[in-house]
PDB file of C-alpha atoms in Angstrom:
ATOM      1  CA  UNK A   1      12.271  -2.580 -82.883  1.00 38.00           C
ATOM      2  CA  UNK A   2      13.500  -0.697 -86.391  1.00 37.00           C
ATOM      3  CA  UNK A   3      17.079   0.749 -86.363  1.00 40.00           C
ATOM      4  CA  UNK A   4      17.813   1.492 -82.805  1.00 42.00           C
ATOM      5  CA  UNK A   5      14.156   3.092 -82.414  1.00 38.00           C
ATOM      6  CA  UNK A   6      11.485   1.835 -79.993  1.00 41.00           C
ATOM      7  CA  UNK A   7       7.803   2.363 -80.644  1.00 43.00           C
ATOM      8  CA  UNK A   8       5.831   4.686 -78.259  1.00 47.00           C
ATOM      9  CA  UNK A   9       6.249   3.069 -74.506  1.00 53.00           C
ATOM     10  CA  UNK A  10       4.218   3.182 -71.244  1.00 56.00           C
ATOM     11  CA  UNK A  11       4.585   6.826 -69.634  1.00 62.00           C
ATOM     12  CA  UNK A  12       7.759   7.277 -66.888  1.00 59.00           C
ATOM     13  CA  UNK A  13       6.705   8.827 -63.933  1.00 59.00           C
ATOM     14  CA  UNK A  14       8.601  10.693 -61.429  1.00 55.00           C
ATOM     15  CA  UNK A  15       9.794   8.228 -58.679  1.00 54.00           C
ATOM     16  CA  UNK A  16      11.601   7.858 -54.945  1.00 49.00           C
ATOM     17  CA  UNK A  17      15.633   8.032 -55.798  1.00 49.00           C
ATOM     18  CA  UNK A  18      17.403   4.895 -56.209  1.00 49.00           C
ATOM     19  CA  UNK A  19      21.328   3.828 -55.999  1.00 47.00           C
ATOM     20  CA  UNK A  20      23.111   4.687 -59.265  1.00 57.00           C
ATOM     21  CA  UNK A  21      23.926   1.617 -61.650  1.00 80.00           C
ATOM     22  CA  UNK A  22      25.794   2.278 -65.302  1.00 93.00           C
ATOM     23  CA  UNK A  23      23.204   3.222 -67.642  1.00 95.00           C
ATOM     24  CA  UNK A  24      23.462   1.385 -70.508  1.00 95.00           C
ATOM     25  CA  UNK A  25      20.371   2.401 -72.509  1.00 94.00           C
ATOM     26  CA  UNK A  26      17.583   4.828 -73.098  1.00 92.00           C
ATOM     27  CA  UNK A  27      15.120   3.347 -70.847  1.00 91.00           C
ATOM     28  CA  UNK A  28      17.899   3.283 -68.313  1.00 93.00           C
ATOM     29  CA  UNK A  29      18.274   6.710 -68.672  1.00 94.00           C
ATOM     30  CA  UNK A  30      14.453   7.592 -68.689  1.00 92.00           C
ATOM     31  CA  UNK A  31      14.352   5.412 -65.181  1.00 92.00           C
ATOM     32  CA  UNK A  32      17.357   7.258 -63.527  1.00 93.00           C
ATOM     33  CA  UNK A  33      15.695  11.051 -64.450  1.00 94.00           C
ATOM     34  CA  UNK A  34      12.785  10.203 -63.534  1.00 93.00           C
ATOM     35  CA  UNK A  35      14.148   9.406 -60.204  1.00 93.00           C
ATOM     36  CA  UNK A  36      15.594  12.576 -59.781  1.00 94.00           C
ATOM     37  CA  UNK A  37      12.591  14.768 -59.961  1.00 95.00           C
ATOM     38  CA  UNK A  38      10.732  15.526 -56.995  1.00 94.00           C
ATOM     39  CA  UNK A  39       7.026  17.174 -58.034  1.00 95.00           C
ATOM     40  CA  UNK A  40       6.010  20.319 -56.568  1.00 95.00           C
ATOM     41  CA  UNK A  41       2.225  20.902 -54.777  1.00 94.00           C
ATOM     42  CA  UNK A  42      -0.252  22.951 -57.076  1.00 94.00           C
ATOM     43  CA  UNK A  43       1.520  22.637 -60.415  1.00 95.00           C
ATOM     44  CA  UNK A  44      -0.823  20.550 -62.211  1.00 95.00           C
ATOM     45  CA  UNK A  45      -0.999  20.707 -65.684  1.00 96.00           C
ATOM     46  CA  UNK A  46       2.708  22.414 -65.883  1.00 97.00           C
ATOM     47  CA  UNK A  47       4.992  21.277 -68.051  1.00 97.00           C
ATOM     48  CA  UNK A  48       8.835  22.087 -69.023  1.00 98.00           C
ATOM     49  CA  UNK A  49      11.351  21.108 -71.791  1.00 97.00           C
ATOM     50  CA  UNK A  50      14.932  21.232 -71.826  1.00 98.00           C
ATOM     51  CA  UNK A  51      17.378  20.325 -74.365  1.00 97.00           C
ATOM     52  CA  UNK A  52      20.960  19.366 -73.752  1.00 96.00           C
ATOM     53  CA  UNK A  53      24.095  17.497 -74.442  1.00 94.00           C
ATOM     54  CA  UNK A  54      25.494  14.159 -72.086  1.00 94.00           C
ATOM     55  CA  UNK A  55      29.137  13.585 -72.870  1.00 95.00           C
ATOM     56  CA  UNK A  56      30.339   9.761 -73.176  1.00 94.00           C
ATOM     57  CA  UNK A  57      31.390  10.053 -69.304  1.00 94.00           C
ATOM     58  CA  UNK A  58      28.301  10.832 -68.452  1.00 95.00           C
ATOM     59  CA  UNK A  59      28.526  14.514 -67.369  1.00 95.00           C
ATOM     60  CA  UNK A  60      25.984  17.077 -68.726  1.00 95.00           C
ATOM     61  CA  UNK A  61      27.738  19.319 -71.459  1.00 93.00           C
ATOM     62  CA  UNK A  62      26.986  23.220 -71.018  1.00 89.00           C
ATOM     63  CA  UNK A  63      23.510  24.199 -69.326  1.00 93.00           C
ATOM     64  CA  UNK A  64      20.432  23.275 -70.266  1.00 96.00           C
ATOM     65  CA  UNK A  65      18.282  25.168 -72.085  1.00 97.00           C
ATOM     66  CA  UNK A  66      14.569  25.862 -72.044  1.00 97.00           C
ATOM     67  CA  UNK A  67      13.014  24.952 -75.313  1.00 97.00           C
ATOM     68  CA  UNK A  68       9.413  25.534 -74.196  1.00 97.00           C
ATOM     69  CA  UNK A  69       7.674  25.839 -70.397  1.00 96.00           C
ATOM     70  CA  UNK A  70       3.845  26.122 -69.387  1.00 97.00           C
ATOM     71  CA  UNK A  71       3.756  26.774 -65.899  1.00 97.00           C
ATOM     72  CA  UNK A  72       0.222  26.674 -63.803  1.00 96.00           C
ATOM     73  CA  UNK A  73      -0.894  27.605 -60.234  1.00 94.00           C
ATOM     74  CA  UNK A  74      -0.041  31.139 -58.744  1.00 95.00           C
ATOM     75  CA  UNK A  75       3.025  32.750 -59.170  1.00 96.00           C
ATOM     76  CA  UNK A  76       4.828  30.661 -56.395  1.00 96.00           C
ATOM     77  CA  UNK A  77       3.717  27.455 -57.560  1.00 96.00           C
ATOM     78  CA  UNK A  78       5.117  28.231 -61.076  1.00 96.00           C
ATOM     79  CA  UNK A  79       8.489  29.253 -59.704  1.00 97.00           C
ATOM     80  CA  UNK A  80       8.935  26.080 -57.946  1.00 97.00           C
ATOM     81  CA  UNK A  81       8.313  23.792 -60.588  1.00 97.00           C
ATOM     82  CA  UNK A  82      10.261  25.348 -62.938  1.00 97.00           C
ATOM     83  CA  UNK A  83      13.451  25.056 -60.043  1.00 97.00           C
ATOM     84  CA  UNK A  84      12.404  21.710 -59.399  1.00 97.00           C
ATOM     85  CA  UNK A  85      12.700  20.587 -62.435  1.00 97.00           C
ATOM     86  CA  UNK A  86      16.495  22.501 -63.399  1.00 96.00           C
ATOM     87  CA  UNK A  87      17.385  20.651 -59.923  1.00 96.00           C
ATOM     88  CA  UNK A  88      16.222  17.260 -60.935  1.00 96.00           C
ATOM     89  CA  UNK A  89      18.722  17.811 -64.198  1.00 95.00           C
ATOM     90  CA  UNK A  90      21.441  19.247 -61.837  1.00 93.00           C
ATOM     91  CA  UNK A  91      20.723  16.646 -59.196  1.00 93.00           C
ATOM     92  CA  UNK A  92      20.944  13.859 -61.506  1.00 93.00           C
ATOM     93  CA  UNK A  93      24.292  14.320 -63.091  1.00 94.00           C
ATOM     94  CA  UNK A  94      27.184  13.186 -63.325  1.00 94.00           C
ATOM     95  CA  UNK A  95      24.936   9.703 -63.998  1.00 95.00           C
ATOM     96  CA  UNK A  96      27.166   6.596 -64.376  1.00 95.00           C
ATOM     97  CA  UNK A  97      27.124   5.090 -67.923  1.00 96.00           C
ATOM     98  CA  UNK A  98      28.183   2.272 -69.650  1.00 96.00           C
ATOM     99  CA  UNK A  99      31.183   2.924 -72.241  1.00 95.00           C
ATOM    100  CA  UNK A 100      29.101   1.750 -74.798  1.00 94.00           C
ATOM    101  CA  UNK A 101      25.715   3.774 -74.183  1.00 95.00           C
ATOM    102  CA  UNK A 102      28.283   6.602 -73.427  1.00 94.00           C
ATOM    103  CA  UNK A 103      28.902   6.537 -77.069  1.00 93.00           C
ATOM    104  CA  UNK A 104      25.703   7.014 -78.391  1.00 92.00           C
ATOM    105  CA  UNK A 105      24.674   9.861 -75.612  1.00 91.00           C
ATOM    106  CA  UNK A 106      27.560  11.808 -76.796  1.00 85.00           C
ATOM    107  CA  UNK A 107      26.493  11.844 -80.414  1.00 84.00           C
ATOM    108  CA  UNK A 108      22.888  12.372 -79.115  1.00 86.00           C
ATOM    109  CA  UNK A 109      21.267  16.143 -78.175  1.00 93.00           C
ATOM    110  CA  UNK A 110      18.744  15.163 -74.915  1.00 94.00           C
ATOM    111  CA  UNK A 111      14.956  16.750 -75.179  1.00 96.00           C
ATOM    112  CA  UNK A 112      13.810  16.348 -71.471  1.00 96.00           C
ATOM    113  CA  UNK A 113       9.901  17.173 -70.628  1.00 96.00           C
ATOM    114  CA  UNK A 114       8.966  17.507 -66.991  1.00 97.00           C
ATOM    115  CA  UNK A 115       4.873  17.269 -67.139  1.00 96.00           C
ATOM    116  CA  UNK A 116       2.303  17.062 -64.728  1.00 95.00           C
ATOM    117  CA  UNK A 117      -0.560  16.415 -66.407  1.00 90.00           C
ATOM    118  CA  UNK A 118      -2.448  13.210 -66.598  1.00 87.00           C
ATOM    119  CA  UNK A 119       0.027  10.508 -68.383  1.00 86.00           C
ATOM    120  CA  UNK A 120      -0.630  10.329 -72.330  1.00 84.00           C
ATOM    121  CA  UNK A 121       0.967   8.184 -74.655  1.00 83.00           C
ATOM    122  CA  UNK A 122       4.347  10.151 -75.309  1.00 80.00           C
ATOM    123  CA  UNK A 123       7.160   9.250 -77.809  1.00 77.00           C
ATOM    124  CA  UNK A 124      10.085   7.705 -76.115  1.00 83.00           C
ATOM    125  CA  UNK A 125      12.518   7.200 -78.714  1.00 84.00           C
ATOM    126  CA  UNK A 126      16.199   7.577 -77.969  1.00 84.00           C
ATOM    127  CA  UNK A 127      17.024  11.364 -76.680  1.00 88.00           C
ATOM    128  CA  UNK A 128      13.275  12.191 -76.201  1.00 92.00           C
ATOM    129  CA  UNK A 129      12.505  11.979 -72.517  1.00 92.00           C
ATOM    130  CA  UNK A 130       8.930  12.454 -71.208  1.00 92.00           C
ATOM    131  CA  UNK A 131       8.998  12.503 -67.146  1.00 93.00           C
ATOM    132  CA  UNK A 132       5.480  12.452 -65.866  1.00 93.00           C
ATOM    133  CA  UNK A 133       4.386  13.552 -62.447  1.00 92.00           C
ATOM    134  CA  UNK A 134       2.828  10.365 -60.494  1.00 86.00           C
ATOM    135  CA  UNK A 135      -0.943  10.042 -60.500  1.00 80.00           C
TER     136      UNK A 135
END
């Protein structure tokens, strides 16, 4: 591990919600958003990106915005995914953190993909998040 960066990791996937411990580092934070995001029926191969700011508490700073979206299935199908997804981030936060980690997160702008497409190797370094939907 160079300078606070780790190398690509093994995809997160979206998982059954879990009782809220401090955070206290990145893959912490993958973990807890990842628990957060329930995946809608016939969205495969959608995908979502946000990018937004965590304050040291822990609290998301202003709304998130969308930095890029490609939404599949029928016009429903694409409408849910793209509110399941802002609920996962609104669902998920206030998220308990660690003073220190709190530090970094409030130096540190969040890029947050939702995708449901098969897992691929994605980059997972510091404040870039890939969620995947479960196989």
């Amino acid at each position: 591990m160079l300078g606070g960066l780790s190398p690509m990791t093994a995809p997160v996937f979206a998982q059954s919600p879990s009782s809220p411990a401090a955070v206290n580092n990145w893959a912490d934070l993958r973990a807890t958003l990842a628990s957060c995001w329930s995946v809608p029926p016939n969205t495969s191969g959608s995908q979502i990106a946000f990018l937004f700011g965590i304050s040291k508490n822990g609290e998301l700073r202003g709304a998130p915005l969308v930095t890029a979206r490609r939404l599949e299935g029928d016009q429903e199908a694409r409408k849910h995914y793209e509110e399941s997804a802002r609920d996962a981030v609104s669902r998920c936060f206030p998220i308990p953190v660690t003073p220190s980690f709190g530090a970094i997160l409030g130096e540190s702008p969040i890029r947050l993909r939702f995708v449901n497409t098969p897992p691929t190797a994605a980059y997972q370094i510091n404040g870039n998040i890939t969620i995947f939907a479960p196989p």
